[in-house]
PDB file of C-alpha atoms and ligand atoms in Angstrom:
ATOM      1  CA  MET A1169     -80.741 124.359 -38.397  1.00  0.00           C
ATOM      2  CA  THR A1170     -81.556 122.597 -41.443  1.00  0.00           C
ATOM      3  CA  LEU A1171     -80.521 118.750 -42.883  1.00  0.00           C
ATOM      4  CA  TYR A1172     -79.572 119.753 -46.463  1.00  0.00           C
ATOM      5  CA  GLY A1173     -80.014 117.115 -49.401  1.00  0.00           C
ATOM      6  CA  VAL A1174     -77.468 117.806 -51.769  1.00  0.00           C
ATOM      7  CA  GLY A1175     -77.673 116.083 -55.500  1.00  0.00           C
ATOM      8  CA  LEU A1176     -73.967 115.399 -56.920  1.00  0.00           C
ATOM      9  CA  GLY A1177     -74.918 115.328 -60.146  1.00  0.00           C
ATOM     10  CA  PRO A1178     -74.048 111.971 -62.185  1.00  0.00           C
ATOM     11  CA  GLY A1179     -70.457 111.071 -60.930  1.00  0.00           C
ATOM     12  CA  ASP A1180     -67.888 113.965 -61.566  1.00  0.00           C
ATOM     13  CA  PRO A1181     -67.057 116.177 -59.040  1.00  0.00           C
ATOM     14  CA  ASP A1182     -67.711 119.245 -61.313  1.00  0.00           C
ATOM     15  CA  LEU A1183     -71.215 118.740 -62.381  1.00  0.00           C
ATOM     16  CA  ILE A1184     -72.458 119.680 -58.811  1.00  0.00           C
ATOM     17  CA  SER A1185     -74.620 122.826 -58.719  1.00  0.00           C
ATOM     18  CA  VAL A1186     -72.559 126.276 -57.437  1.00  0.00           C
ATOM     19  CA  ARG A1187     -75.387 126.404 -54.722  1.00  0.00           C
ATOM     20  CA  GLY A1188     -74.463 122.459 -53.899  1.00  0.00           C
ATOM     21  CA  ARG A1189     -71.193 123.191 -53.336  1.00  0.00           C
ATOM     22  CA  GLU A1190     -71.869 126.220 -50.825  1.00  0.00           C
ATOM     23  CA  ILE A1191     -73.934 124.380 -49.091  1.00  0.00           C
ATOM     24  CA  LEU A1192     -71.390 121.468 -48.765  1.00  0.00           C
ATOM     25  CA  ASP A1193     -68.720 123.935 -47.695  1.00  0.00           C
ATOM     26  CA  GLY A1194     -70.573 125.611 -44.726  1.00  0.00           C
ATOM     27  CA  VAL A1195     -72.551 122.426 -43.480  1.00  0.00           C
ATOM     28  CA  ASP A1196     -70.297 120.474 -40.436  1.00  0.00           C
ATOM     29  CA  VAL A1197     -71.142 117.136 -41.157  1.00  0.00           C
ATOM     30  CA  VAL A1198     -71.871 115.638 -44.647  1.00  0.00           C
ATOM     31  CA  TYR A1199     -73.607 111.843 -45.156  1.00  0.00           C
ATOM     32  CA  SER A1200     -73.481 109.315 -47.752  1.00  0.00           C
ATOM     33  CA  PRO A1201     -75.491 106.118 -48.163  1.00  0.00           C
ATOM     34  CA  GLY A1202     -72.905 104.692 -50.290  1.00  0.00           C
ATOM     35  CA  ARG A1203     -69.037 104.375 -51.191  1.00  0.00           C
ATOM     36  CA  LEU A1204     -69.809 106.292 -54.882  1.00  0.00           C
ATOM     37  CA  SER A1205     -71.474 109.439 -53.597  1.00  0.00           C
ATOM     38  CA  ARG A1206     -68.686 109.133 -50.604  1.00  0.00           C
ATOM     39  CA  ALA A1207     -65.676 109.423 -53.260  1.00  0.00           C
ATOM     40  CA  VAL A1208     -67.734 111.958 -54.828  1.00  0.00           C
ATOM     41  CA  ALA A1209     -68.397 114.191 -51.833  1.00  0.00           C
ATOM     42  CA  THR A1210     -64.522 113.558 -50.345  1.00  0.00           C
ATOM     43  CA  GLU A1211     -63.944 116.002 -53.795  1.00  0.00           C
ATOM     44  CA  HIS A1212     -65.788 118.806 -52.230  1.00  0.00           C
ATOM     45  CA  VAL A1213     -65.458 118.227 -48.542  1.00  0.00           C
ATOM     46  CA  PRO A1214     -62.111 117.012 -46.031  1.00  0.00           C
ATOM     47  CA  GLU A1215     -62.787 113.396 -45.161  1.00  0.00           C
ATOM     48  CA  SER A1216     -62.949 115.349 -41.246  1.00  0.00           C
ATOM     49  CA  ARG A1217     -66.482 116.728 -41.793  1.00  0.00           C
ATOM     50  CA  ILE A1218     -67.595 113.541 -43.713  1.00  0.00           C
ATOM     51  CA  GLY A1219     -70.172 110.964 -41.937  1.00  0.00           C
ATOM     52  CA  ASP A1220     -70.439 107.315 -42.301  1.00  0.00           C
ATOM     53  CA  LEU A1221     -73.694 105.521 -42.356  1.00  0.00           C
ATOM     54  CA  ASP A1222     -74.089 101.926 -42.385  1.00  0.00           C
ATOM     55  CA  PHE A1223     -76.785 100.317 -44.802  1.00  0.00           C
ATOM     56  CA  PRO A1224     -77.118  96.829 -45.346  1.00  0.00           C
ATOM     57  CA  MET A1225     -77.386  95.325 -48.909  1.00  0.00           C
ATOM     58  CA  THR A1226     -80.874  93.838 -48.616  1.00  0.00           C
ATOM     59  CA  SER A1227     -84.476  93.540 -49.747  1.00  0.00           C
ATOM     60  CA  ASP A1228     -85.717  92.835 -46.182  1.00  0.00           C
ATOM     61  CA  GLU A1229     -87.940  95.940 -45.374  1.00  0.00           C
ATOM     62  CA  GLU A1230     -87.619  95.150 -41.892  1.00  0.00           C
ATOM     63  CA  ARG A1231     -83.962  95.448 -41.472  1.00  0.00           C
ATOM     64  CA  LEU A1232     -83.866  98.387 -44.196  1.00  0.00           C
ATOM     65  CA  ARG A1233     -86.337 100.093 -41.575  1.00  0.00           C
ATOM     66  CA  GLU A1234     -84.245  99.720 -38.867  1.00  0.00           C
ATOM     67  CA  ALA A1235     -81.018 100.867 -40.602  1.00  0.00           C
ATOM     68  CA  TRP A1236     -83.262 104.412 -41.659  1.00  0.00           C
ATOM     69  CA  LYS A1237     -84.492 105.089 -38.026  1.00  0.00           C
ATOM     70  CA  GLU A1238     -80.970 104.565 -36.790  1.00  0.00           C
ATOM     71  CA  ALA A1239     -79.540 106.961 -39.557  1.00  0.00           C
ATOM     72  CA  ALA A1240     -81.778 109.479 -38.713  1.00  0.00           C
ATOM     73  CA  ALA A1241     -81.282 108.885 -35.050  1.00  0.00           C
ATOM     74  CA  GLU A1242     -77.599 109.878 -35.650  1.00  0.00           C
ATOM     75  CA  ILE A1243     -78.394 112.641 -38.190  1.00  0.00           C
ATOM     76  CA  ALA A1244     -80.994 114.315 -36.066  1.00  0.00           C
ATOM     77  CA  PRO A1245     -78.461 115.867 -33.486  1.00  0.00           C
ATOM     78  CA  GLU A1246     -76.407 117.032 -35.766  1.00  0.00           C
ATOM     79  CA  ALA A1247     -78.922 118.840 -38.055  1.00  0.00           C
ATOM     80  CA  ARG A1248     -80.278 120.317 -34.619  1.00  0.00           C
ATOM     81  CA  ALA A1249     -76.973 121.587 -33.645  1.00  0.00           C
ATOM     82  CA  GLY A1250     -75.571 122.992 -36.727  1.00  0.00           C
ATOM     83  CA  ASP A1251     -76.396 122.044 -40.422  1.00  0.00           C
ATOM     84  CA  ALA A1252     -75.905 119.023 -41.632  1.00  0.00           C
ATOM     85  CA  ALA A1253     -75.413 118.121 -45.430  1.00  0.00           C
ATOM     86  CA  PHE A1254     -76.947 114.345 -46.953  1.00  0.00           C
ATOM     87  CA  VAL A1255     -75.893 114.095 -50.208  1.00  0.00           C
ATOM     88  CA  THR A1256     -77.032 111.534 -53.454  1.00  0.00           C
ATOM     89  CA  LEU A1257     -75.745 110.883 -56.973  1.00  0.00           C
ATOM     90  CA  GLY A1258     -78.003 112.696 -58.841  1.00  0.00           C
ATOM     91  CA  ASP A1259     -81.248 114.082 -57.347  1.00  0.00           C
ATOM     92  CA  PRO A1260     -82.065 113.799 -54.335  1.00  0.00           C
ATOM     93  CA  ASN A1261     -86.018 113.183 -55.593  1.00  0.00           C
ATOM     94  CA  VAL A1262     -85.440 110.994 -58.354  1.00  0.00           C
ATOM     95  CA  TYR A1263     -85.137 107.186 -57.640  1.00  0.00           C
ATOM     96  CA  SER A1264     -83.178 108.059 -54.562  1.00  0.00           C
ATOM     97  CA  THR A1265     -82.062 107.019 -50.793  1.00  0.00           C
ATOM     98  CA  PHE A1266     -82.812 110.612 -49.405  1.00  0.00           C
ATOM     99  CA  GLY A1267     -86.940 110.037 -49.950  1.00  0.00           C
ATOM    100  CA  HIS A1268     -86.504 107.273 -47.256  1.00  0.00           C
ATOM    101  CA  LEU A1269     -84.628 109.540 -44.886  1.00  0.00           C
ATOM    102  CA  ARG A1270     -86.920 112.394 -45.139  1.00  0.00           C
ATOM    103  CA  ARG A1271     -89.744 109.739 -44.247  1.00  0.00           C
ATOM    104  CA  THR A1272     -88.395 108.598 -41.516  1.00  0.00           C
ATOM    105  CA  LEU A1273     -87.550 112.660 -40.106  1.00  0.00           C
ATOM    106  CA  ASP A1274     -90.442 112.981 -40.736  1.00  0.00           C
ATOM    107  CA  ALA A1275     -91.850 110.314 -38.731  1.00  0.00           C
ATOM    108  CA  PHE A1276     -89.590 110.470 -35.736  1.00  0.00           C
ATOM    109  CA  HIS A1277     -87.610 114.107 -35.905  1.00  0.00           C
ATOM    110  CA  PRO A1278     -90.635 115.725 -37.019  1.00  0.00           C
ATOM    111  CA  ASP A1279     -88.858 119.069 -35.634  1.00  0.00           C
ATOM    112  CA  ILE A1280     -85.692 118.499 -38.168  1.00  0.00           C
ATOM    113  CA  ASP A1281     -85.858 121.401 -41.224  1.00  0.00           C
ATOM    114  CA  VAL A1282     -84.721 119.459 -44.748  1.00  0.00           C
ATOM    115  CA  GLU A1283     -84.247 121.306 -48.231  1.00  0.00           C
ATOM    116  CA  VAL A1284     -83.596 120.003 -51.432  1.00  0.00           C
ATOM    117  CA  VAL A1285     -80.684 121.547 -53.651  1.00  0.00           C
ATOM    118  CA  PRO A1286     -81.679 119.559 -57.106  1.00  0.00           C
ATOM    119  CA  GLY A1287     -78.470 117.993 -58.701  1.00  0.00           C
ATOM    120  CA  ILE A1288     -78.196 116.807 -62.400  1.00  0.00           C
ATOM    121  CA  SER A1289     -80.167 113.722 -62.881  1.00  0.00           C
ATOM    122  CA  ALA A1290     -78.847 111.043 -64.844  1.00  0.00           C
ATOM    123  CA  MET A1291     -82.632 110.970 -66.541  1.00  0.00           C
ATOM    124  CA  THR A1292     -81.267 114.409 -67.745  1.00  0.00           C
ATOM    125  CA  ALA A1293     -77.490 113.924 -67.955  1.00  0.00           C
ATOM    126  CA  PHE A1294     -78.122 110.578 -70.850  1.00  0.00           C
ATOM    127  CA  ALA A1295     -80.160 113.318 -73.245  1.00  0.00           C
ATOM    128  CA  THR A1296     -76.383 114.501 -73.640  1.00  0.00           C
ATOM    129  CA  ALA A1297     -74.428 112.020 -73.149  1.00  0.00           C
ATOM    130  CA  LEU A1298     -76.048 109.908 -75.641  1.00  0.00           C
ATOM    131  CA  LYS A1299     -76.720 112.709 -77.946  1.00  0.00           C
ATOM    132  CA  VAL A1300     -80.580 112.515 -77.976  1.00  0.00           C
ATOM    133  CA  GLU A1301     -82.673 115.305 -78.205  1.00  0.00           C
ATOM    134  CA  VAL A1302     -85.461 115.420 -76.399  1.00  0.00           C
ATOM    135  CA  GLU A1303     -87.749 117.531 -78.818  1.00  0.00           C
ATOM    136  CA  ALA A1304     -90.182 120.102 -77.953  1.00  0.00           C
ATOM    137  CA  GLY A1305     -93.647 117.785 -78.283  1.00  0.00           C
ATOM    138  CA  ALA A1306     -92.163 114.746 -77.590  1.00  0.00           C
ATOM    139  CA  GLY A1307     -93.437 112.330 -74.229  1.00  0.00           C
ATOM    140  CA  LEU A1308     -90.898 110.717 -72.120  1.00  0.00           C
ATOM    141  CA  ALA A1309     -90.764 108.321 -69.725  1.00  0.00           C
ATOM    142  CA  LEU A1310     -88.606 106.919 -66.185  1.00  0.00           C
ATOM    143  CA  ARG A1311     -88.825 103.097 -65.908  1.00  0.00           C
ATOM    144  CA  GLU A1312     -86.844 100.358 -64.149  1.00  0.00           C
ATOM    145  CA  ALA A1313     -85.761  97.406 -66.302  1.00  0.00           C
ATOM    146  CA  ALA A1314     -83.850  95.516 -63.916  1.00  0.00           C
ATOM    147  CA  GLY A1315     -83.165  91.755 -63.899  1.00  0.00           C
ATOM    148  CA  GLY A1316     -83.904  91.453 -67.651  1.00  0.00           C
ATOM    149  CA  HIS A1317     -87.230  93.367 -67.017  1.00  0.00           C
ATOM    150  CA  ALA A1318     -88.448  95.656 -70.804  1.00  0.00           C
ATOM    151  CA  PRO A1319     -91.200  97.912 -69.936  1.00  0.00           C
ATOM    152  CA  THR A1320     -93.295  98.983 -73.292  1.00  0.00           C
ATOM    153  CA  GLY A1321     -96.024 101.590 -73.941  1.00  0.00           C
ATOM    154  CA  PRO A1322     -94.432 104.945 -74.320  1.00  0.00           C
ATOM    155  CA  ASP A1323     -92.686 105.889 -77.569  1.00  0.00           C
ATOM    156  CA  ARG A1324     -89.241 106.940 -76.194  1.00  0.00           C
ATOM    157  CA  MET A1325     -88.340 105.709 -72.309  1.00  0.00           C
ATOM    158  CA  ILE A1326     -85.409 106.182 -70.116  1.00  0.00           C
ATOM    159  CA  LEU A1327     -84.886 103.088 -68.315  1.00  0.00           C
ATOM    160  CA  PHE A1328     -82.732 102.383 -65.158  1.00  0.00           C
ATOM    161  CA  LYS A1329     -81.112  99.742 -62.873  1.00  0.00           C
ATOM    162  CA  VAL A1330     -80.310  97.997 -66.347  1.00  0.00           C
ATOM    163  CA  THR A1331     -78.905  94.548 -64.641  1.00  0.00           C
ATOM    164  CA  ASP A1332     -79.495  92.301 -67.346  1.00  0.00           C
ATOM    165  CA  ALA A1333     -78.716  94.484 -71.053  1.00  0.00           C
ATOM    166  CA  PRO A1334     -79.004  91.462 -73.405  1.00  0.00           C
ATOM    167  CA  GLU A1335     -82.465  90.616 -71.830  1.00  0.00           C
ATOM    168  CA  THR A1336     -83.786  93.614 -71.705  1.00  0.00           C
ATOM    169  CA  ALA A1337     -82.875  94.390 -75.516  1.00  0.00           C
ATOM    170  CA  ARG A1338     -84.006  91.200 -77.211  1.00  0.00           C
ATOM    171  CA  LYS A1339     -87.912  91.920 -75.323  1.00  0.00           C
ATOM    172  CA  LEU A1340     -87.449  95.490 -76.177  1.00  0.00           C
ATOM    173  CA  ASP A1341     -86.418  95.029 -80.391  1.00  0.00           C
ATOM    174  CA  ARG A1342     -89.079  92.407 -80.296  1.00  0.00           C
ATOM    175  CA  ALA A1343     -91.865  95.302 -78.926  1.00  0.00           C
ATOM    176  CA  GLY A1344     -90.351  97.247 -81.807  1.00  0.00           C
ATOM    177  CA  TYR A1345     -87.767 100.002 -80.156  1.00  0.00           C
ATOM    178  CA  ASP A1346     -84.323 100.360 -80.794  1.00  0.00           C
ATOM    179  CA  VAL A1347     -82.514 100.978 -77.701  1.00  0.00           C
ATOM    180  CA  ARG A1348     -79.115 102.676 -77.048  1.00  0.00           C
ATOM    181  CA  PHE A1349     -77.244 101.990 -73.549  1.00  0.00           C
ATOM    182  CA  GLY A1350     -75.175 104.331 -71.153  1.00  0.00           C
ATOM    183  CA  ARG A1351     -72.920 103.073 -68.538  1.00  0.00           C
ATOM    184  CA  ARG A1352     -71.140 105.371 -65.727  1.00  0.00           C
ATOM    185  CA  LEU A1353     -72.106 108.359 -67.920  1.00  0.00           C
ATOM    186  CA  PHE A1354     -70.420 111.929 -66.637  1.00  0.00           C
ATOM    187  CA  MET A1355     -68.602 109.250 -63.647  1.00  0.00           C
ATOM    188  CA  ASP A1356     -65.532 109.559 -62.951  1.00  0.00           C
ATOM    189  CA  ALA A1357     -65.120 106.290 -61.499  1.00  0.00           C
ATOM    190  CA  GLY A1358     -64.793 103.026 -63.421  1.00  0.00           C
ATOM    191  CA  GLU A1359     -64.937 103.196 -67.379  1.00  0.00           C
ATOM    192  CA  THR A1360     -67.908 105.188 -69.352  1.00  0.00           C
ATOM    193  CA  VAL A1361     -69.709 102.893 -72.084  1.00  0.00           C
ATOM    194  CA  ILE A1362     -72.566 104.334 -74.766  1.00  0.00           C
ATOM    195  CA  ALA A1363     -73.209 101.612 -76.814  1.00  0.00           C
ATOM    196  CA  ASP A1364     -76.458 100.592 -79.315  1.00  0.00           C
ATOM    197  CA  ASP A1365     -74.853  96.547 -78.817  1.00  0.00           C
ATOM    198  CA  ALA A1366     -76.264  95.047 -75.074  1.00  0.00           C
ATOM    199  CA  GLU A1367     -73.294  92.732 -75.574  1.00  0.00           C
ATOM    200  CA  ALA A1368     -70.683  95.868 -74.880  1.00  0.00           C
ATOM    201  CA  VAL A1369     -72.490  96.442 -71.209  1.00  0.00           C
ATOM    202  CA  ALA A1370     -73.351  92.760 -70.572  1.00  0.00           C
ATOM    203  CA  ASP A1371     -71.601  92.424 -67.429  1.00  0.00           C
ATOM    204  CA  ARG A1372     -73.419  93.580 -64.657  1.00  0.00           C
ATOM    205  CA  ASP A1373     -73.200  97.187 -64.014  1.00  0.00           C
ATOM    206  CA  TYR A1374     -75.755  99.004 -61.265  1.00  0.00           C
ATOM    207  CA  TYR A1375     -74.983 102.189 -62.790  1.00  0.00           C
ATOM    208  CA  THR A1376     -76.414 101.288 -66.652  1.00  0.00           C
ATOM    209  CA  LEU A1377     -79.757 102.772 -68.103  1.00  0.00           C
ATOM    210  CA  ALA A1378     -81.278 102.899 -71.676  1.00  0.00           C
ATOM    211  CA  TYR A1379     -82.964 104.682 -73.783  1.00  0.00           C
ATOM    212  CA  ALA A1380     -85.514 103.250 -75.702  1.00  0.00           C
ATOM    213  CA  LYS A1381     -87.249 104.568 -78.649  1.00  0.00           C
ATOM    214  CA  ARG A1382     -90.219 103.080 -80.710  1.00  0.00           C
ATOM    215  CA  ARG A1383     -89.025 102.134 -84.622  1.00  0.00           C
ATOM    216  CA  GLY A1384     -90.581 104.381 -87.363  1.00  0.00           C
ATOM    217  CA  LEU A1385     -91.652 107.362 -84.877  1.00  0.00           C
ATOM    218  CA  GLU A1386     -92.483 110.480 -87.585  1.00  0.00           C
ATOM    219  CA  THR A1387     -91.043 113.663 -86.472  1.00  0.00           C
ATOM    220  CA  SER A1388     -91.418 116.802 -88.088  1.00  0.00           C
ATOM    221  CA  ARG A1389     -89.486 120.315 -86.254  1.00  0.00           C
ATOM    222  CA  ALA A1390     -89.715 123.391 -88.001  1.00  0.00           C
ATOM    223  CA  THR A1391     -85.628 123.469 -88.663  1.00  0.00           C
ATOM    224  CA  ASP A1392     -86.621 120.234 -91.149  1.00  0.00           C
ATOM    225  CA  GLU A1393     -86.535 122.680 -93.704  1.00  0.00           C
ATOM    226  CA  PHE A1394     -82.897 123.907 -93.484  1.00  0.00           C
ATOM    227  CA  ALA A1395     -81.754 120.744 -94.039  1.00  0.00           C
ATOM    228  CA  ALA A1396     -83.742 120.251 -97.389  1.00  0.00           C
ATOM    229  CA  ASP A1397     -82.150 123.584 -98.255  1.00  0.00           C
ATOM    230  CA  ALA A1398     -78.885 122.648 -97.709  1.00  0.00           C
ATOM    231  CA  ASP A1399     -79.437 119.476 -99.904  1.00  0.00           C
ATOM    232  CA  ALA A1400     -80.630 121.692-102.402  1.00  0.00           C
ATOM    233  CA  ASN A1401     -78.039 124.319-102.582  1.00  0.00           C
ATOM    234  CA  GLY A1402     -75.403 121.457-102.496  1.00  0.00           C
ATOM    235  CA  ARG A1403     -73.824 121.924 -98.933  1.00  0.00           C
ATOM    236  CA  VAL A1404     -73.642 118.882 -96.695  1.00  0.00           C
ATOM    237  CA  SER A1405     -75.087 118.690 -92.895  1.00  0.00           C
ATOM    238  CA  ALA A1406     -73.444 118.136 -89.820  1.00  0.00           C
ATOM    239  CA  THR A1407     -75.308 114.809 -89.779  1.00  0.00           C
ATOM    240  CA  THR A1408     -75.224 113.694 -93.712  1.00  0.00           C
ATOM    241  CA  ASP A1409     -72.386 111.577 -95.173  1.00  0.00           C
ATOM    242  CA  VAL A1410     -71.758 112.483 -98.162  1.00  0.00           C
ATOM    243  CA  GLU A1411     -68.518 113.310-100.220  1.00  0.00           C
ATOM    244  CA  VAL A1412     -67.686 116.952-101.193  1.00  0.00           C
ATOM    245  CA  GLY A1413     -65.883 117.936-104.416  1.00  0.00           C
ATOM    246  CA  ASP A1414     -63.217 120.655-105.003  1.00  0.00           C
ATOM    247  CA  ASP A1415     -65.508 122.884-107.189  1.00  0.00           C
TER     248      ASP A1415
HETATM  249  C1  SAM B1900     -81.666 104.374 -57.735  1.00  0.00           C
HETATM  250  S1  SAM B1900     -81.428 105.430 -58.869  1.00  0.00           S
HETATM  251  C2  SAM B1900     -80.625 106.698 -58.671  1.00  0.00           C
HETATM  252  C3  SAM B1900     -81.272 107.775 -59.406  1.00  0.00           C
HETATM  253  C4  SAM B1900     -80.123 109.213 -59.216  1.00  0.00           C
HETATM  254  N1  SAM B1900     -80.766 109.470 -57.805  1.00  0.00           N
HETATM  255  C5  SAM B1900     -80.429 110.247 -59.935  1.00  0.00           C
HETATM  256  O1  SAM B1900     -81.224 111.374 -60.659  1.00  0.00           O
HETATM  257  O2  SAM B1900     -79.711 110.110 -61.182  1.00  0.00           O
HETATM  258  C6  SAM B1900     -79.790 104.200 -59.712  1.00  0.00           C
HETATM  259  C7  SAM B1900     -80.078 104.087 -61.694  1.00  0.00           C
HETATM  260  O3  SAM B1900     -79.790 105.575 -62.002  1.00  0.00           O
HETATM  261  C8  SAM B1900     -78.925 105.500 -62.959  1.00  0.00           C
HETATM  262  N2  SAM B1900     -77.615 105.687 -62.928  1.00  0.00           N
HETATM  263  C9  SAM B1900     -77.797 106.838 -62.046  1.00  0.00           C
HETATM  264  N3  SAM B1900     -76.392 107.350 -62.834  1.00  0.00           N
HETATM  265  C10 SAM B1900     -75.969 106.965 -63.614  1.00  0.00           C
HETATM  266  C11 SAM B1900     -74.592 107.380 -64.510  1.00  0.00           C
HETATM  267  N4  SAM B1900     -73.572 108.111 -63.796  1.00  0.00           N
HETATM  268  N5  SAM B1900     -75.030 106.521 -65.963  1.00  0.00           N
HETATM  269  C12 SAM B1900     -75.524 106.030 -65.475  1.00  0.00           C
HETATM  270  N6  SAM B1900     -76.750 105.582 -65.430  1.00  0.00           N
HETATM  271  C13 SAM B1900     -76.271 106.014 -63.995  1.00  0.00           C
HETATM  272  C14 SAM B1900     -78.754 104.022 -63.339  1.00  0.00           C
HETATM  273  O4  SAM B1900     -79.704 103.466 -64.416  1.00  0.00           O
HETATM  274  C15 SAM B1900     -79.365 103.378 -61.785  1.00  0.00           C
HETATM  275  O5  SAM B1900     -79.248 102.181 -61.943  1.00  0.00           O
END
């Protein structure tokens, strides 16, 4: 039978895909790697079908390898006897714990079939939440920025794992970027924060990302003409801040 890696989306239970929901309905057991993914999963399946896995909070690779071997040993018999799912927030193939599980299964339980159901990743959800349009032709890079790091280079970047927003913001400002932060976007648990000021997200919260754009980037879009026409005709576009008279 099959182990399904199911992306739950960013955290609002209704942002799972229809296929993901159907898979969760049909499998015998649903494993989750953490508290938040478990909370979202329980919106879709009864607690009695949730399988708990224990992962230590450590960067010790030896302990982590042991934990993954234990998780794979627990999941493999379930996925042999029936169908099972392993859920992750966002997409299972984007910076996700699911990758470790799949590699461990490949190494120690290669007979297990694995299928992935994609989820809405924070790397796409940020665009709607932060009102960013990634235009055709624009480049966009995904980077990590834990511990006050501030990668530079690309014109536009999404930064995951922002744990010291003020420090990351200071460095990016010096390097010529404008930065906006998003915390717990489309997430039921906790408070959603969207801010240009890093102080608004200064406290550490793992579910924080940033969008950085090089200052002074020139963009040219075919529809720019419409705004010029609107100005010429005295109409007000949605993004301009102009008072309209009665006549
Ligand atoms: C290990 S990555 C997991 C990414 C996930 N697999 C995905 O596709 O969105 C965790 C990082 O993603 C970002 N992240 C994930 N969900 C988020 C959300 N709902 N709001 C803001 N940032 C989020 C944060 O930067 C967090 O540190």
